C-alpha positions as a LaTeX table, in Angstrom:
\begin{tabular}{lrrr}
\hline
Residue & $x$ (\AA) & $y$ (\AA) & $z$ (\AA) \\
\hline
Met1 & 349.75 & 177.86 & 84.25 \\
Thr2 & 349.86 & 176.71 & 81.40 \\
Ala3 & 346.64 & 177.05 & 79.51 \\
Ser4 & 345.18 & 180.69 & 79.10 \\
Leu5 & 342.59 & 181.87 & 80.64 \\
Asp6 & 341.70 & 184.96 & 78.39 \\
Gly7 & 338.55 & 185.54 & 77.79 \\
Arg8 & 337.53 & 183.24 & 81.39 \\
Ile9 & 335.94 & 184.62 & 84.72 \\
Ala10 & 337.12 & 183.45 & 87.96 \\
Ile11 & 335.54 & 184.07 & 91.13 \\
Val12 & 338.07 & 184.62 & 93.57 \\
Thr13 & 337.35 & 184.80 & 97.44 \\
Gly14 & 339.32 & 185.74 & 100.20 \\
Ala15 & 340.62 & 188.22 & 97.77 \\
Ala16 & 341.88 & 190.84 & 100.02 \\
Lys17 & 345.22 & 189.46 & 101.33 \\
Gly18 & 347.61 & 186.24 & 101.58 \\
Met19 & 346.66 & 183.25 & 99.21 \\
Gly20 & 343.63 & 184.99 & 97.72 \\
Ala21 & 345.37 & 187.79 & 96.89 \\
Glu22 & 347.71 & 186.09 & 95.02 \\
Ile23 & 345.76 & 183.60 & 93.45 \\
Cys24 & 344.09 & 187.21 & 91.57 \\
Val25 & 347.57 & 188.50 & 90.39 \\
Ala26 & 348.45 & 185.17 & 88.54 \\
Leu27 & 345.32 & 184.63 & 87.32 \\
Ala28 & 344.64 & 188.57 & 85.92 \\
Arg29 & 348.31 & 187.55 & 84.49 \\
Glu30 & 346.59 & 184.90 & 82.73 \\
Gly31 & 344.09 & 187.10 & 80.87 \\
Ala32 & 340.95 & 186.32 & 83.30 \\
His33 & 338.25 & 187.89 & 84.33 \\
Leu34 & 338.27 & 188.47 & 87.99 \\
Ala35 & 335.10 & 189.08 & 90.16 \\
Leu36 & 336.76 & 189.85 & 93.71 \\
Ala37 & 335.29 & 189.07 & 97.38 \\
Ala38 & 336.70 & 189.71 & 100.34 \\
Arg39 & 335.25 & 190.54 & 104.18 \\
Glu40 & 336.26 & 194.39 & 103.21 \\
Val41 & 336.64 & 196.32 & 100.62 \\
Ala42 & 339.16 & 198.82 & 101.70 \\
Pro43 & 342.15 & 196.46 & 100.60 \\
Leu44 & 340.84 & 195.48 & 97.30 \\
Glu45 & 340.49 & 198.67 & 96.68 \\
\hline
\end{tabular}
């Protein structure tokens, strides 16, 4: 990513696995604060 996301908030649905999980990793690396949503809580922990 080219822009810094420091201090920005991202809401990610489908965050437990697959593409959603990878998006979470990328956003976190760029400094974003994350709000995660998934059908099951266990994979998010």
